[in-house]
Amino acid sequence: MFGHQEQVTVRELMTRNPDAAGAGASVADVHDWLVENGYTAAPLRRDDPPYLYVTRDDLAAVREDAPDDRVYEHADRIDLSNLLSPDLGFEDLLVELEAEPFYFVGWHGRVAGIVTRSDLNKPAAHAFLYTRIGELEMRLRDLVDAAANWQGTLSMLQREGAGEDTEYDAVLEEFESYADADLQLREIDYTTFWQLQQAAVESEAVVDCLGYDDGDALGDALTDVRDLRNQVAHYGNVVHHMGTELLDSGRNVHELEETYAAVAGMLDALSEWADDAGVDTTRRAHAALEE
């Protein structure tokens, strides 16, 4: 995959050395402490195994009937089912967090961190996603430029609020503004993501290369990628609610996992195409402005 050196792991996203609750504290006190701090779960303070943890939801279920119970009586063991390696990559972390809302992170026989769905909104995750989607955008331009009549497609789309100008005219306008600069690239490099998407879905060769059944399916996937791109570009949350149920309030972890899987799949397809076509992906091609 392109940019394989770019990766973010659990180590960069987890909360290190999470606060622990006293094992002998009451259910009511620990539940209120979790709520006050916005914690999903917390380990219990113990020097020796078995190491235990409690969750806010579990304590809420017993708080009314047993508020004065010692909290360790309602704790669960930290074991391999809820432990992750600090070196687990982003894609695998998404799969794990789709299954469970949090995990502890441990090494050398101790709990060193906790990672939850809310950690997917941290700056390290934004930076990683921005890099991956940016790579997709650049390499998709290579494919569309080589395999699609993108100029013709954009010439058929009227530019909103610009009279008779088309979307291709907008690209040319931007391209020509760099005519006297060493920074001028190819015409295709001045397309917006939306313009690039319109050209891609109209090309059977592009659709086939990326592994989609038709242009509508590719268009749906690219729309999701474009929405995610806009979120990370403006530091908005990439996960809007922590559940996995489908709501109208925004993206959940399941939808993020699906969108990232689409990004990864398209990057793999583009990598294979570039290798087969002998495309140089280490540089950006310059283009001279025709007289």
Tab-separated table of C-alpha atoms in Angstrom:
chain	number	residue	atom	x	y	z
A	1	MET	CA	0.000	0.000	0.000
A	2	PHE	CA	1.135	3.542	-0.679
A	3	GLY	CA	2.648	5.362	2.259
A	4	HIS	CA	3.068	2.188	4.304
A	5	GLN	CA	5.418	4.070	6.616
A	6	GLU	CA	2.489	6.200	7.774
A	7	GLN	CA	0.683	4.461	10.622
A	8	VAL	CA	-0.943	5.218	13.950
A	9	THR	CA	-1.213	2.589	16.652
A	10	VAL	CA	-3.046	2.059	19.918
A	11	ARG	CA	0.025	3.495	21.647
A	12	GLU	CA	-0.666	6.954	20.154
A	13	LEU	CA	-4.412	6.886	20.815
A	14	MET	CA	-4.760	5.333	24.267
A	15	THR	CA	-5.064	7.171	27.554
A	16	ARG	CA	-1.916	6.261	29.463
A	17	ASN	CA	-1.903	5.148	33.087
A	18	PRO	CA	-5.683	5.390	33.518
A	19	ASP	CA	-7.069	6.472	36.861
A	20	ALA	CA	-7.966	3.535	39.079
A	21	ALA	CA	-10.705	3.186	41.669
A	22	GLY	CA	-10.178	1.736	45.127
A	23	ALA	CA	-11.330	-1.862	45.275
A	24	GLY	CA	-12.964	-1.292	48.655
A	25	ALA	CA	-14.868	1.853	47.673
A	26	SER	CA	-18.648	1.718	47.421
A	27	VAL	CA	-20.568	1.094	44.222
A	28	ALA	CA	-22.280	4.482	44.527
A	29	ASP	CA	-19.030	6.412	45.040
A	30	VAL	CA	-17.222	4.747	42.146
A	31	HIS	CA	-20.203	5.126	39.811
A	32	ASP	CA	-20.458	8.832	40.624
A	33	TRP	CA	-16.689	9.214	40.114
A	34	LEU	CA	-16.910	7.559	36.673
A	35	VAL	CA	-19.813	9.827	35.675
A	36	GLU	CA	-18.099	12.980	36.965
A	37	ASN	CA	-14.962	12.249	34.967
A	38	GLY	CA	-16.724	10.968	31.861
A	39	TYR	CA	-15.044	7.561	32.134
A	40	THR	CA	-16.497	4.503	30.409
A	41	ALA	CA	-14.542	2.084	32.582
A	42	ALA	CA	-11.677	2.019	35.068
A	43	PRO	CA	-9.360	-0.564	36.587
A	44	LEU	CA	-9.403	-1.227	40.301
A	45	ARG	CA	-6.336	-0.446	42.375
A	46	ARG	CA	-4.620	-3.767	43.151
A	47	ASP	CA	-0.972	-4.719	43.596
A	48	ASP	CA	-1.387	-8.349	42.590
A	49	PRO	CA	-3.443	-10.259	40.052
A	50	PRO	CA	-6.175	-10.925	39.262
A	51	TYR	CA	-6.526	-7.393	37.951
A	52	LEU	CA	-10.110	-6.133	37.918
A	53	TYR	CA	-12.162	-3.408	36.276
A	54	VAL	CA	-15.634	-1.893	36.467
A	55	THR	CA	-17.776	-0.096	33.919
A	56	ARG	CA	-20.114	2.827	34.383
A	57	ASP	CA	-23.023	0.948	32.799
A	58	ASP	CA	-22.563	-2.113	35.016
A	59	LEU	CA	-22.432	-0.042	38.199
A	60	ALA	CA	-25.468	1.972	37.128
A	61	ALA	CA	-27.408	-1.309	36.893
A	62	VAL	CA	-26.651	-2.250	40.540
A	63	ARG	CA	-26.361	1.197	42.120
A	64	GLU	CA	-30.024	1.481	43.117
A	65	ASP	CA	-30.222	-1.912	44.859
A	66	ALA	CA	-26.691	-2.142	46.272
A	67	PRO	CA	-25.140	1.361	46.533
A	68	ASP	CA	-23.011	0.449	49.561
A	69	ASP	CA	-21.539	-2.796	48.232
A	70	ARG	CA	-17.800	-2.787	47.853
A	71	VAL	CA	-17.131	-2.216	44.203
A	72	TYR	CA	-14.830	-5.209	43.737
A	73	GLU	CA	-17.866	-7.457	44.300
A	74	HIS	CA	-19.233	-6.230	40.962
A	75	ALA	CA	-15.954	-6.138	39.050
A	76	ASP	CA	-14.761	-8.277	36.138
A	77	ARG	CA	-11.307	-9.628	35.432
A	78	ILE	CA	-8.991	-7.994	32.930
A	79	ASP	CA	-7.973	-10.860	30.645
A	80	LEU	CA	-7.026	-11.544	27.039
A	81	SER	CA	-10.584	-10.834	25.862
A	82	ASN	CA	-10.345	-7.159	26.810
A	83	LEU	CA	-6.616	-6.512	26.354
A	84	LEU	CA	-4.965	-5.022	23.268
A	85	SER	CA	-1.361	-4.662	22.243
A	86	PRO	CA	-0.034	-1.087	22.123
A	87	ASP	CA	1.303	-1.843	18.634
A	88	LEU	CA	-2.076	-2.732	17.116
A	89	GLY	CA	-2.700	-0.651	13.982
A	90	PHE	CA	-5.610	1.667	13.233
A	91	GLU	CA	-7.516	-0.658	10.897
A	92	ASP	CA	-7.457	-3.550	13.382
A	93	LEU	CA	-8.341	-1.191	16.236
A	94	LEU	CA	-11.497	-0.118	14.382
A	95	VAL	CA	-12.583	-3.740	14.081
A	96	GLU	CA	-11.993	-4.314	17.798
A	97	LEU	CA	-13.813	-1.134	18.847
A	98	GLU	CA	-16.769	-2.060	16.673
A	99	ALA	CA	-17.092	-5.212	18.788
A	100	GLU	CA	-16.505	-3.610	22.207
A	101	PRO	CA	-16.537	0.040	23.372
A	102	PHE	CA	-13.202	-0.080	25.224
A	103	TYR	CA	-10.091	-2.158	25.869
A	104	PHE	CA	-7.252	-2.059	28.326
A	105	VAL	CA	-3.706	-1.908	27.016
A	106	GLY	CA	-1.044	-3.834	28.823
A	107	TRP	CA	2.529	-4.956	28.687
A	108	HIS	CA	5.124	-6.212	31.148
A	109	GLY	CA	2.357	-7.518	33.396
A	110	ARG	CA	0.626	-4.227	34.069
A	111	VAL	CA	-2.261	-2.150	32.774
A	112	ALA	CA	-0.612	0.775	31.026
A	113	GLY	CA	-3.546	2.332	29.211
A	114	ILE	CA	-7.156	2.250	28.104
A	115	VAL	CA	-8.497	2.940	24.618
A	116	THR	CA	-12.148	3.732	23.850
A	117	ARG	CA	-14.248	4.719	20.856
A	118	SER	CA	-13.928	8.371	21.828
A	119	ASP	CA	-10.146	8.130	21.321
A	120	LEU	CA	-10.800	7.858	17.580
A	121	ASN	CA	-11.419	11.618	17.682
A	122	LYS	CA	-7.908	12.401	18.925
A	123	PRO	CA	-5.513	14.494	16.770
A	124	ALA	CA	-3.335	11.460	15.991
A	125	ALA	CA	-6.310	9.721	14.369
A	126	HIS	CA	-7.189	12.884	12.420
A	127	ALA	CA	-3.636	13.203	11.116
A	128	PHE	CA	-3.519	9.548	10.074
A	129	LEU	CA	-6.867	9.669	8.272
A	130	TYR	CA	-5.955	12.923	6.544
A	131	THR	CA	-2.757	11.326	5.245
A	132	ARG	CA	-4.495	8.200	3.979
A	133	ILE	CA	-7.332	10.070	2.273
A	134	GLY	CA	-4.868	12.572	0.793
A	135	GLU	CA	-2.894	9.674	-0.660
A	136	LEU	CA	-6.080	8.219	-2.124
A	137	GLU	CA	-6.991	11.550	-3.687
A	138	MET	CA	-3.589	11.943	-5.353
A	139	ARG	CA	-3.456	8.383	-6.704
A	140	LEU	CA	-7.059	8.468	-7.888
A	141	ARG	CA	-6.112	11.495	-9.970
A	142	ASP	CA	-3.376	9.415	-11.634
A	143	LEU	CA	-5.895	6.723	-12.556
A	144	VAL	CA	-8.620	9.114	-13.723
A	145	ASP	CA	-6.118	11.072	-15.820
A	146	ALA	CA	-4.922	7.883	-17.505
A	147	ALA	CA	-8.160	5.937	-17.878
A	148	ALA	CA	-11.102	8.364	-18.024
A	149	ASN	CA	-12.349	11.134	-20.298
A	150	TRP	CA	-12.556	13.375	-17.261
A	151	GLN	CA	-12.365	16.601	-19.284
A	152	GLY	CA	-15.444	15.543	-21.249
A	153	THR	CA	-17.346	14.581	-18.118
A	154	LEU	CA	-16.622	17.881	-16.371
A	155	SER	CA	-17.418	19.811	-19.551
A	156	MET	CA	-20.957	18.437	-19.317
A	157	LEU	CA	-21.466	19.735	-15.763
A	158	GLN	CA	-22.552	23.342	-15.453
A	159	ARG	CA	-20.713	25.350	-12.831
A	160	GLU	CA	-23.295	26.609	-10.361
A	161	GLY	CA	-23.697	30.378	-10.367
A	162	ALA	CA	-21.168	30.895	-13.186
A	163	GLY	CA	-23.322	31.398	-16.266
A	164	GLU	CA	-22.250	29.135	-19.126
A	165	ASP	CA	-19.033	28.018	-17.396
A	166	THR	CA	-18.602	24.316	-16.716
A	167	GLU	CA	-16.737	22.437	-14.013
A	168	TYR	CA	-13.930	21.888	-16.524
A	169	ASP	CA	-13.698	25.657	-17.040
A	170	ALA	CA	-13.183	25.971	-13.282
A	171	VAL	CA	-10.310	23.486	-13.428
A	172	LEU	CA	-8.728	25.340	-16.354
A	173	GLU	CA	-9.069	28.655	-14.552
A	174	GLU	CA	-7.188	27.292	-11.567
A	175	PHE	CA	-4.602	25.587	-13.781
A	176	GLU	CA	-3.900	28.718	-15.788
A	177	SER	CA	-3.476	30.809	-12.651
A	178	TYR	CA	-0.219	28.902	-12.086
A	179	ALA	CA	1.029	29.345	-15.679
A	180	ASP	CA	4.014	31.477	-14.662
A	181	ALA	CA	4.891	29.490	-11.567
A	182	ASP	CA	7.194	26.533	-11.095
A	183	LEU	CA	4.407	25.008	-8.994
A	184	GLN	CA	2.133	24.339	-11.959
A	185	LEU	CA	1.078	20.697	-12.097
A	186	ARG	CA	-1.186	18.761	-14.454
A	187	GLU	CA	-4.722	19.926	-15.182
A	188	ILE	CA	-6.118	16.943	-13.261
A	189	ASP	CA	-4.298	18.097	-10.121
A	190	TYR	CA	-6.563	21.152	-9.901
A	191	THR	CA	-9.783	19.178	-9.628
A	192	THR	CA	-11.655	19.222	-6.336
A	193	PHE	CA	-12.496	15.892	-4.709
A	194	TRP	CA	-16.110	16.328	-5.842
A	195	GLN	CA	-15.040	16.928	-9.466
A	196	LEU	CA	-12.706	13.943	-9.302
A	197	GLN	CA	-15.556	11.813	-7.991
A	198	GLN	CA	-17.873	12.834	-10.854
A	199	ALA	CA	-15.241	11.850	-13.405
A	200	ALA	CA	-14.438	8.552	-11.681
A	201	VAL	CA	-18.006	7.250	-11.501
A	202	GLU	CA	-18.572	7.944	-15.206
A	203	SER	CA	-15.583	5.823	-16.263
A	204	GLU	CA	-16.135	2.081	-16.573
A	205	ALA	CA	-12.380	1.521	-16.523
A	206	VAL	CA	-11.993	3.390	-13.220
A	207	VAL	CA	-14.984	1.633	-11.654
A	208	ASP	CA	-13.620	-1.785	-12.660
A	209	CYS	CA	-10.099	-0.987	-11.493
A	210	LEU	CA	-11.338	0.016	-8.045
A	211	GLY	CA	-13.390	-3.182	-7.755
A	212	TYR	CA	-16.932	-1.783	-7.709
A	213	ASP	CA	-19.947	-3.209	-9.484
A	214	ASP	CA	-21.028	0.084	-10.999
A	215	GLY	CA	-20.634	3.841	-10.826
A	216	ASP	CA	-23.403	4.223	-8.262
A	217	ALA	CA	-21.628	1.917	-5.805
A	218	LEU	CA	-18.331	3.729	-6.303
A	219	GLY	CA	-20.110	7.074	-5.964
A	220	ASP	CA	-21.612	6.056	-2.619
A	221	ALA	CA	-18.204	4.968	-1.316
A	222	LEU	CA	-16.484	8.147	-2.485
A	223	THR	CA	-19.224	10.296	-0.966
A	224	ASP	CA	-18.552	8.689	2.404
A	225	VAL	CA	-14.811	9.228	1.938
A	226	ARG	CA	-15.389	12.855	0.966
A	227	ASP	CA	-17.532	13.458	4.053
A	228	LEU	CA	-14.833	11.939	6.266
A	229	ARG	CA	-12.184	13.975	4.459
A	230	ASN	CA	-14.042	17.190	5.241
A	231	GLN	CA	-14.376	16.216	8.899
A	232	VAL	CA	-10.682	15.519	9.401
A	233	ALA	CA	-9.657	18.585	7.397
A	234	HIS	CA	-11.617	20.802	9.788
A	235	TYR	CA	-10.858	18.826	12.959
A	236	GLY	CA	-14.453	17.751	13.407
A	237	ASN	CA	-15.266	14.510	15.177
A	238	VAL	CA	-14.870	11.428	12.994
A	239	VAL	CA	-17.120	9.462	15.375
A	240	HIS	CA	-20.233	11.382	16.393
A	241	HIS	CA	-21.772	8.895	18.804
A	242	MET	CA	-20.246	5.983	20.637
A	243	GLY	CA	-22.865	3.315	19.959
A	244	THR	CA	-23.030	1.033	16.930
A	245	GLU	CA	-26.754	1.440	16.262
A	246	LEU	CA	-27.724	3.394	13.159
A	247	LEU	CA	-28.865	6.897	14.085
A	248	ASP	CA	-29.359	10.126	12.185
A	249	SER	CA	-26.982	12.062	14.432
A	250	GLY	CA	-23.803	11.264	12.559
A	251	ARG	CA	-21.124	8.672	11.975
A	252	ASN	CA	-20.609	5.799	14.398
A	253	VAL	CA	-17.646	3.458	14.742
A	254	HIS	CA	-19.208	0.872	12.412
A	255	GLU	CA	-19.591	3.438	9.651
A	256	LEU	CA	-16.059	4.726	10.231
A	257	GLU	CA	-14.738	1.168	9.950
A	258	GLU	CA	-16.611	0.684	6.667
A	259	THR	CA	-15.375	3.975	5.218
A	260	TYR	CA	-11.780	3.312	6.217
A	261	ALA	CA	-12.009	-0.185	4.735
A	262	ALA	CA	-13.130	1.436	1.462
A	263	VAL	CA	-10.136	3.800	1.569
A	264	ALA	CA	-7.752	0.918	2.218
A	265	GLY	CA	-9.322	-1.205	-0.517
A	266	MET	CA	-9.112	1.561	-3.106
A	267	LEU	CA	-5.498	2.277	-2.170
A	268	ASP	CA	-4.636	-1.396	-2.652
A	269	ALA	CA	-6.326	-1.389	-6.071
A	270	LEU	CA	-4.547	1.824	-7.065
A	271	SER	CA	-1.212	0.411	-5.932
A	272	GLU	CA	-1.728	-2.684	-8.077
A	273	TRP	CA	-2.762	-0.566	-11.056
A	274	ALA	CA	0.260	1.734	-10.681
A	275	ASP	CA	2.622	-1.244	-10.560
A	276	ASP	CA	1.050	-2.836	-13.633
A	277	ALA	CA	0.985	0.456	-15.555
A	278	GLY	CA	4.496	1.488	-14.528
A	279	VAL	CA	3.242	4.747	-13.024
A	280	ASP	CA	5.844	6.729	-11.092
A	281	THR	CA	4.138	7.498	-7.790
A	282	THR	CA	7.196	9.146	-6.212
A	283	ARG	CA	6.737	12.498	-7.961
A	284	ARG	CA	4.028	14.792	-9.169
A	285	ALA	CA	4.077	15.440	-12.919
A	286	HIS	CA	4.503	19.003	-14.155
A	287	ALA	CA	2.655	20.142	-17.262
A	288	ALA	CA	3.441	23.021	-19.559
A	289	LEU	CA	0.646	25.425	-20.465
A	290	GLU	CA	-0.164	25.162	-24.151
A	291	GLU	CA	-0.064	28.338	-26.200
